[in-house]
């Protein structure tokens, strides 16, 4: 049965990310996803019970694609646990997230759509909270300087930095953004 | 002539803010604005040359409505220029912006829409940059502690805090958000 083909499902969800980023939440229809994925009309509707399910899986897929690869993780774990390393990790994080432009824009669309859909809001809330908790746990066991509050404040500042870069890229120059990542780590990461 | 009535124009732009926040950028049509404003069909199209003009004026109007009133400004100017005052100002700012929920959500919709509309992106970029510069200038003449980088980092962190509050309000509790505003000022505002 086609509908249990996991690669096909992933391709449809990836197509949904592109449609969301390009057309906005209202543009996300099964038909638009079929067209984007280059599959016969009606395919997406065989894979997702309804639009909420498609939206939810799209959000999950963005997070899945943002996980760093094993080489990056291994390199991070062996780096000296100092402020210099922390700053480099944050630069890499901002670079990795903003390089997946459509994914991040799709997440923003999902956040806005979640103000209209309580079920989506609930699922996204759990996902974002779990991600933040995982970042805090990872940080605490990494031996890097800083505390839970550092992770939370960097989460706030760097998310908006990425919003700025992806939506209005000329408000801050690339040099200003780099300077702000460094300054954020210098000031926020204490101890 | 009706189309030069400034109150009517403001009412239409205010209606556009509500439509944008509720329906998303794609839902913003002249017809939807007429309905929201409770005016005869065709009214909005007499006031705005095209949809870009409506979008642009809507963004400008949100900023206009976010300016603090004279009493608030006077109170701020006479407060002791210390870190305690700075923290209180930031609490008030977050409160004022997030209280205008539809306005802030409309700005997020406009940012996403600007990824598809270069003309809108240019105008929004100028507006956001001017607002950031005004915040920096206001800060430098206020005698409050901190520097340009403090203003920029607080701008980043507090914007995402507001996004979090307005789109996924249960990721952080109200107490956690208050703690983070205070921690942001304590750590970011140096000197």
Tab-separated table of C-alpha atoms in Angstrom:
chain	number	residue	atom	x	y	z
A	1	UNK	CA	0.000	0.000	0.000
A	2	UNK	CA	1.353	3.354	-1.061
A	3	UNK	CA	0.180	5.151	2.053
A	4	UNK	CA	2.578	3.242	4.282
A	5	UNK	CA	5.644	4.115	2.214
A	6	UNK	CA	7.793	6.135	4.664
A	7	UNK	CA	9.957	7.720	1.972
A	8	UNK	CA	6.909	8.918	0.102
A	9	UNK	CA	5.492	10.306	3.328
A	10	UNK	CA	8.737	12.159	4.074
A	11	UNK	CA	8.776	13.567	0.550
A	12	UNK	CA	5.216	14.838	0.999
A	13	UNK	CA	6.054	16.459	4.336
A	14	UNK	CA	9.164	18.034	2.834
A	15	UNK	CA	6.992	19.393	0.051
A	16	UNK	CA	4.596	20.779	2.669
A	17	UNK	CA	7.501	22.679	4.275
A	18	UNK	CA	8.249	24.375	0.958
A	19	UNK	CA	4.599	25.207	0.330
A	20	UNK	CA	4.157	26.630	3.840
A	21	UNK	CA	7.249	28.820	3.532
A	22	UNK	CA	6.368	30.060	0.066
A	23	UNK	CA	2.596	30.392	0.203
A	24	UNK	CA	1.829	30.756	3.898
A	25	UNK	CA	-0.433	28.588	6.024
A	26	UNK	CA	-3.500	29.362	3.954
A	27	UNK	CA	-1.748	28.176	0.832
A	28	UNK	CA	-1.106	24.746	2.336
A	29	UNK	CA	-3.596	22.425	0.683
A	30	UNK	CA	-3.286	18.725	-0.159
A	31	UNK	CA	-3.373	19.711	-3.794
A	32	UNK	CA	-0.496	22.204	-3.422
A	33	UNK	CA	1.540	19.522	-1.640
A	34	UNK	CA	0.884	17.007	-4.424
A	35	UNK	CA	2.011	19.551	-7.013
A	36	UNK	CA	5.119	20.515	-5.044
A	37	UNK	CA	6.080	16.863	-4.539
A	38	UNK	CA	5.417	16.043	-8.200
A	39	UNK	CA	3.002	13.230	-7.373
A	40	UNK	CA	-0.469	12.505	-8.739
A	41	UNK	CA	-3.321	14.613	-7.382
A	42	UNK	CA	-4.915	12.840	-4.426
A	43	UNK	CA	-1.679	11.328	-3.110
A	44	UNK	CA	-1.301	13.558	-0.029
A	45	UNK	CA	-4.875	12.922	1.025
A	46	UNK	CA	-4.012	9.214	1.239
A	47	UNK	CA	-1.213	9.898	3.696
A	48	UNK	CA	-2.785	12.361	6.116
A	49	UNK	CA	-6.176	12.007	7.764
A	50	UNK	CA	-6.715	15.769	7.659
A	51	UNK	CA	-4.981	19.114	7.383
A	52	UNK	CA	-4.148	19.239	11.115
A	53	UNK	CA	-2.224	15.996	10.778
A	54	UNK	CA	-0.298	17.377	7.824
A	55	UNK	CA	0.523	20.582	9.758
A	56	UNK	CA	1.644	18.627	12.813
A	57	UNK	CA	3.888	16.264	10.878
A	58	UNK	CA	5.366	19.192	8.993
A	59	UNK	CA	6.411	20.848	12.251
A	60	UNK	CA	7.929	17.612	13.546
A	61	UNK	CA	9.829	17.133	10.306
A	62	UNK	CA	11.458	20.588	10.535
A	63	UNK	CA	12.837	19.733	13.975
A	64	UNK	CA	14.006	16.350	12.675
A	65	UNK	CA	15.906	17.998	9.834
A	66	UNK	CA	17.514	20.531	12.183
A	67	UNK	CA	19.236	17.913	14.345
A	68	UNK	CA	22.993	18.223	13.741
A	69	UNK	CA	24.704	15.266	12.079
A	70	UNK	CA	26.776	12.827	14.127
A	71	UNK	CA	30.075	14.316	13.039
A	72	UNK	CA	29.016	17.744	14.296
A	73	UNK	CA	27.810	16.291	17.597
A	74	UNK	CA	31.035	14.314	18.066
A	75	UNK	CA	33.131	17.409	17.366
A	76	UNK	CA	31.078	19.417	19.854
A	77	UNK	CA	31.526	16.820	22.576
A	78	UNK	CA	35.294	16.841	22.326
A	79	UNK	CA	35.744	20.634	22.218
A	80	UNK	CA	37.085	22.440	25.283
A	81	UNK	CA	34.108	23.429	27.477
A	82	UNK	CA	34.844	27.167	27.503
A	83	UNK	CA	33.187	30.374	26.427
A	84	UNK	CA	35.064	30.371	23.110
A	85	UNK	CA	33.562	26.989	22.233
A	86	UNK	CA	30.131	28.171	23.335
A	87	UNK	CA	30.339	31.156	20.985
A	88	UNK	CA	31.404	28.913	18.109
A	89	UNK	CA	28.537	26.491	18.816
A	90	UNK	CA	26.056	29.350	18.742
A	91	UNK	CA	27.463	30.615	15.439
A	92	UNK	CA	27.111	27.131	14.005
A	93	UNK	CA	23.587	26.813	15.373
A	94	UNK	CA	22.461	30.102	13.834
A	95	UNK	CA	24.126	29.089	10.574
A	96	UNK	CA	22.495	25.647	10.516
A	97	UNK	CA	19.006	26.928	11.322
A	98	UNK	CA	19.068	29.883	8.963
A	99	UNK	CA	20.495	27.726	6.161
A	100	UNK	CA	17.231	25.743	6.339
A	101	UNK	CA	15.340	28.874	5.394
A	102	UNK	CA	12.102	27.219	4.291
A	103	UNK	CA	12.023	25.098	7.458
A	104	UNK	CA	12.324	28.042	9.786
A	105	UNK	CA	9.783	30.118	7.848
A	106	UNK	CA	7.434	27.120	7.887
A	107	UNK	CA	7.751	26.963	11.695
A	108	UNK	CA	6.835	30.644	11.939
A	109	UNK	CA	3.811	30.020	9.734
A	110	UNK	CA	2.852	27.101	11.988
A	111	UNK	CA	3.167	29.299	15.078
A	112	UNK	CA	0.827	31.856	13.550
A	113	UNK	CA	-1.538	29.142	12.369
A	114	UNK	CA	-1.531	27.687	15.884
A	115	UNK	CA	-3.154	30.896	17.171
A	116	UNK	CA	-6.182	29.723	15.176
A	117	UNK	CA	-5.935	25.964	15.876
A	118	UNK	CA	-5.868	24.845	19.518
A	119	UNK	CA	-4.913	21.273	18.621
A	120	UNK	CA	-1.882	22.420	16.643
A	121	UNK	CA	-0.951	24.835	19.420
A	122	UNK	CA	-0.903	22.047	21.944
A	123	UNK	CA	1.341	19.833	19.850
A	124	UNK	CA	3.708	22.659	18.913
A	125	UNK	CA	3.900	23.779	22.543
A	126	UNK	CA	5.001	20.299	23.619
A	127	UNK	CA	7.538	20.131	20.781
A	128	UNK	CA	9.082	23.547	21.481
A	129	UNK	CA	9.180	22.953	25.232
A	130	UNK	CA	10.806	19.530	24.723
A	131	UNK	CA	13.380	21.097	22.440
A	132	UNK	CA	14.187	23.804	24.983
A	133	UNK	CA	14.439	21.216	27.782
A	134	UNK	CA	16.736	19.065	25.630
A	135	UNK	CA	18.954	22.097	25.003
A	136	UNK	CA	19.126	22.789	28.724
A	137	UNK	CA	19.900	19.148	29.568
A	138	UNK	CA	22.538	18.946	26.826
A	139	UNK	CA	24.123	22.125	28.119
A	140	UNK	CA	24.209	21.043	31.747
A	141	UNK	CA	25.942	17.785	30.917
A	142	UNK	CA	28.344	19.405	28.449
A	143	UNK	CA	30.381	21.143	31.117
A	144	UNK	CA	30.124	24.417	29.181
A	145	UNK	CA	29.989	27.589	31.286
A	146	UNK	CA	26.606	29.154	32.029
A	147	UNK	CA	23.359	27.968	33.549
A	148	UNK	CA	19.762	27.241	32.602
A	149	UNK	CA	19.043	30.954	32.329
A	150	UNK	CA	21.898	31.340	29.822
A	151	UNK	CA	20.369	28.689	27.592
A	152	UNK	CA	16.934	30.305	27.831
A	153	UNK	CA	18.182	33.819	27.104
A	154	UNK	CA	20.299	32.637	24.177
A	155	UNK	CA	17.264	30.746	22.863
A	156	UNK	CA	15.297	34.008	22.916
A	157	UNK	CA	17.954	36.272	21.420
A	158	UNK	CA	19.134	33.901	18.710
A	159	UNK	CA	15.633	33.010	17.574
A	160	UNK	CA	14.824	36.643	16.881
A	161	UNK	CA	18.215	37.110	15.230
A	162	UNK	CA	17.229	34.337	12.820
A	163	UNK	CA	13.779	35.867	12.271
A	164	UNK	CA	15.501	39.136	11.399
A	165	UNK	CA	17.918	37.470	9.032
A	166	UNK	CA	15.274	35.442	7.224
A	167	UNK	CA	12.486	38.024	6.992
A	168	UNK	CA	14.221	41.434	6.850
A	169	UNK	CA	17.862	40.591	6.130
A	170	UNK	CA	18.962	44.212	5.723
A	171	UNK	CA	17.919	45.446	9.171
A	172	UNK	CA	21.205	44.066	10.528
A	173	UNK	CA	24.249	43.426	8.359
A	174	UNK	CA	25.964	40.063	8.464
A	175	UNK	CA	28.806	41.627	10.443
A	176	UNK	CA	26.348	43.078	12.961
A	177	UNK	CA	24.652	39.707	13.356
A	178	UNK	CA	27.997	38.001	13.977
A	179	UNK	CA	28.959	40.641	16.496
A	180	UNK	CA	25.626	40.172	18.284
A	181	UNK	CA	26.017	36.388	18.550
A	182	UNK	CA	29.432	36.898	20.147
A	183	UNK	CA	28.147	39.647	22.450
A	184	UNK	CA	25.154	37.516	23.453
A	185	UNK	CA	27.431	34.704	24.610
A	186	UNK	CA	29.856	37.088	26.339
A	187	UNK	CA	27.137	38.796	28.349
A	188	UNK	CA	24.545	36.104	28.876
A	189	UNK	CA	26.845	33.213	29.701
A	190	UNK	CA	28.095	33.945	33.186
A	191	UNK	CA	30.081	31.785	35.604
B	1	UNK	CA	-14.587	63.281	-0.705
B	2	UNK	CA	-14.801	60.187	1.482
B	3	UNK	CA	-11.371	58.929	0.507
B	4	UNK	CA	-9.607	61.840	2.201
B	5	UNK	CA	-11.327	61.297	5.541
B	6	UNK	CA	-8.407	60.486	7.893
B	7	UNK	CA	-10.572	58.905	10.586
B	8	UNK	CA	-12.144	56.587	8.073
B	9	UNK	CA	-8.710	55.712	6.748
B	10	UNK	CA	-7.453	54.935	10.259
B	11	UNK	CA	-10.519	52.788	10.916
B	12	UNK	CA	-9.850	50.816	7.734
B	13	UNK	CA	-6.198	50.282	8.644
B	14	UNK	CA	-7.197	49.215	12.148
B	15	UNK	CA	-9.603	46.756	10.589
B	16	UNK	CA	-6.773	45.476	8.374
B	17	UNK	CA	-4.684	44.787	11.502
B	18	UNK	CA	-7.458	42.588	12.900
B	19	UNK	CA	-7.950	40.764	9.602
B	20	UNK	CA	-4.203	40.140	9.233
B	21	UNK	CA	-3.884	38.780	12.761
B	22	UNK	CA	-6.950	36.589	12.490
B	23	UNK	CA	-6.833	35.363	8.893
B	24	UNK	CA	-3.177	35.699	7.923
B	25	UNK	CA	-1.716	37.671	5.044
B	26	UNK	CA	-3.608	35.694	2.429
B	27	UNK	CA	-6.891	36.534	4.089
B	28	UNK	CA	-6.260	40.259	3.799
B	29	UNK	CA	-8.496	41.431	0.981
B	30	UNK	CA	-10.215	44.787	0.487
B	31	UNK	CA	-13.493	43.003	0.932
B	32	UNK	CA	-12.463	41.457	4.270
B	33	UNK	CA	-11.337	44.895	5.471
B	34	UNK	CA	-14.667	46.460	4.479
B	35	UNK	CA	-16.528	43.733	6.372
B	36	UNK	CA	-14.321	44.049	9.451
B	37	UNK	CA	-14.693	47.841	9.485
B	38	UNK	CA	-18.449	47.589	8.955
B	39	UNK	CA	-18.411	49.848	5.885
B	40	UNK	CA	-20.003	49.350	2.470
B	41	UNK	CA	-18.231	46.991	0.089
B	42	UNK	CA	-15.846	48.948	-2.106
B	43	UNK	CA	-14.854	51.466	0.576
B	44	UNK	CA	-11.316	50.194	1.192
B	45	UNK	CA	-10.530	50.169	-2.506
B	46	UNK	CA	-11.223	53.920	-2.539
B	47	UNK	CA	-8.612	54.526	0.123
B	48	UNK	CA	-5.706	52.374	-1.027
B	49	UNK	CA	-4.276	52.254	-4.533
B	50	UNK	CA	-3.463	48.559	-4.167
B	51	UNK	CA	-2.848	45.789	-1.685
B	52	UNK	CA	0.807	46.743	-1.162
B	53	UNK	CA	-0.275	50.192	-0.021
B	54	UNK	CA	-2.746	48.666	2.413
B	55	UNK	CA	-0.063	46.316	3.790
B	56	UNK	CA	2.442	49.140	4.172
B	57	UNK	CA	0.034	51.465	5.951
B	58	UNK	CA	-1.031	48.636	8.223
B	59	UNK	CA	2.565	48.097	9.351
B	60	UNK	CA	3.043	51.822	9.963
B	61	UNK	CA	-0.168	51.980	11.961
B	62	UNK	CA	0.926	49.193	14.320
B	63	UNK	CA	4.082	51.151	15.171
B	64	UNK	CA	2.019	54.316	15.622
B	65	UNK	CA	-0.267	52.571	18.073
B	66	UNK	CA	2.665	51.144	20.034
B	67	UNK	CA	4.135	54.541	20.921
B	68	UNK	CA	3.724	55.050	24.684
B	69	UNK	CA	1.414	57.853	25.787
B	70	UNK	CA	2.834	61.171	27.052
B	71	UNK	CA	2.246	60.336	30.686
B	72	UNK	CA	4.278	57.148	30.369
B	73	UNK	CA	7.091	58.979	28.580
B	74	UNK	CA	7.143	61.761	31.203
B	75	UNK	CA	7.268	59.190	33.996
B	76	UNK	CA	10.134	57.371	32.281
B	77	UNK	CA	12.120	60.578	31.880
B	78	UNK	CA	12.004	61.425	35.563
B	79	UNK	CA	12.851	57.944	36.884
B	80	UNK	CA	16.287	57.303	38.357
B	81	UNK	CA	18.586	56.133	35.524
B	82	UNK	CA	19.549	52.824	37.111
B	83	UNK	CA	19.271	49.130	36.343
B	84	UNK	CA	16.102	48.832	38.440
B	85	UNK	CA	14.395	51.430	36.264
B	86	UNK	CA	15.677	49.726	33.121
B	87	UNK	CA	14.139	46.412	34.209
B	88	UNK	CA	10.828	48.117	34.956
B	89	UNK	CA	10.835	49.830	31.554
B	90	UNK	CA	11.427	46.504	29.825
B	91	UNK	CA	8.564	44.889	31.754
B	92	UNK	CA	6.307	47.746	30.716
B	93	UNK	CA	7.466	47.494	27.106
B	94	UNK	CA	6.771	43.757	26.924
B	95	UNK	CA	3.403	44.373	28.579
B	96	UNK	CA	2.454	47.166	26.189
B	97	UNK	CA	3.480	45.289	23.050
B	98	UNK	CA	1.922	41.979	23.997
B	99	UNK	CA	-1.289	43.699	25.093
B	100	UNK	CA	-1.678	44.797	21.465
B	101	UNK	CA	-1.862	41.164	20.433
B	102	UNK	CA	-3.429	41.656	17.005
B	103	UNK	CA	-0.893	44.383	16.175
B	104	UNK	CA	2.107	42.226	16.956
B	105	UNK	CA	0.679	39.189	15.154
B	106	UNK	CA	-0.069	41.442	12.170
B	107	UNK	CA	3.583	42.555	12.118
B	108	UNK	CA	4.702	38.916	12.076
B	109	UNK	CA	2.346	38.238	9.186
B	110	UNK	CA	3.777	41.279	7.380
B	111	UNK	CA	7.328	40.008	7.943
B	112	UNK	CA	6.418	36.670	6.411
B	113	UNK	CA	4.554	38.369	3.574
B	114	UNK	CA	7.597	40.553	2.945
B	115	UNK	CA	9.599	37.450	2.009
B	116	UNK	CA	7.293	37.339	-1.026
B	117	UNK	CA	7.053	41.094	-1.720
B	118	UNK	CA	10.292	43.017	-2.217
B	119	UNK	CA	8.563	46.406	-2.057
B	120	UNK	CA	7.015	45.607	1.315
B	121	UNK	CA	10.319	44.209	2.542
B	122	UNK	CA	12.093	47.458	1.726
B	123	UNK	CA	9.552	49.601	3.576
B	124	UNK	CA	9.401	47.293	6.596
B	125	UNK	CA	13.202	47.148	6.747
B	126	UNK	CA	13.404	50.944	6.910
B	127	UNK	CA	10.681	51.055	9.567
B	128	UNK	CA	12.238	48.396	11.800
B	129	UNK	CA	15.726	49.854	11.435
B	130	UNK	CA	14.427	53.359	12.250
B	131	UNK	CA	12.660	51.989	15.306
B	132	UNK	CA	15.822	50.234	16.512
B	133	UNK	CA	17.888	53.396	15.916
B	134	UNK	CA	15.317	55.475	17.809
B	135	UNK	CA	15.515	53.035	20.727
B	136	UNK	CA	19.299	53.295	20.738
B	137	UNK	CA	19.229	57.119	20.581
B	138	UNK	CA	16.584	57.299	23.314
B	139	UNK	CA	18.663	55.014	25.478
B	140	UNK	CA	21.912	56.909	25.011
B	141	UNK	CA	20.335	60.215	25.991
B	142	UNK	CA	18.401	58.692	28.899
B	143	UNK	CA	21.469	58.203	31.061
B	144	UNK	CA	20.402	54.609	31.739
B	145	UNK	CA	23.209	52.080	32.177
B	146	UNK	CA	24.254	49.947	29.218
B	147	UNK	CA	25.352	50.613	25.662
B	148	UNK	CA	24.175	50.187	22.070
B	149	UNK	CA	24.812	46.443	22.279
B	150	UNK	CA	22.555	46.205	25.349
B	151	UNK	CA	19.701	47.799	23.416
B	152	UNK	CA	20.250	45.477	20.455
B	153	UNK	CA	20.435	42.304	22.556
B	154	UNK	CA	17.360	43.264	24.567
B	155	UNK	CA	15.559	43.981	21.293
B	156	UNK	CA	16.371	40.440	20.154
B	157	UNK	CA	15.543	38.621	23.383
B	158	UNK	CA	12.347	40.498	24.187
B	159	UNK	CA	10.951	40.202	20.677
B	160	UNK	CA	11.165	36.428	20.812
B	161	UNK	CA	9.764	36.437	24.346
B	162	UNK	CA	6.717	38.239	22.932
B	163	UNK	CA	6.483	35.811	19.998
B	164	UNK	CA	6.499	32.965	22.496
B	165	UNK	CA	3.844	34.586	24.653
B	166	UNK	CA	1.527	35.399	21.763
B	167	UNK	CA	1.872	32.239	19.687
B	168	UNK	CA	2.618	29.418	22.182
B	169	UNK	CA	1.791	30.957	25.569
B	170	UNK	CA	2.311	27.726	27.518
B	171	UNK	CA	5.936	27.116	26.519
B	172	UNK	CA	6.983	29.542	29.261
B	173	UNK	CA	4.796	30.398	32.233
B	174	UNK	CA	4.108	34.015	33.091
B	175	UNK	CA	6.477	33.706	36.064
B	176	UNK	CA	9.219	32.319	33.802
B	177	UNK	CA	8.731	35.162	31.327
B	178	UNK	CA	8.985	37.740	34.114
B	179	UNK	CA	12.108	36.087	35.454
B	180	UNK	CA	13.644	36.117	31.970
B	181	UNK	CA	12.962	39.834	31.447
B	182	UNK	CA	14.712	40.577	34.736
B	183	UNK	CA	17.598	38.207	33.954
B	184	UNK	CA	17.974	39.719	30.467
B	185	UNK	CA	18.448	43.188	31.928
B	186	UNK	CA	20.772	41.948	34.690
B	187	UNK	CA	23.069	40.146	32.306
B	188	UNK	CA	22.869	42.160	29.107
B	189	UNK	CA	22.983	45.636	30.587
B	190	UNK	CA	26.602	46.090	31.690
B	191	UNK	CA	28.414	49.191	32.904
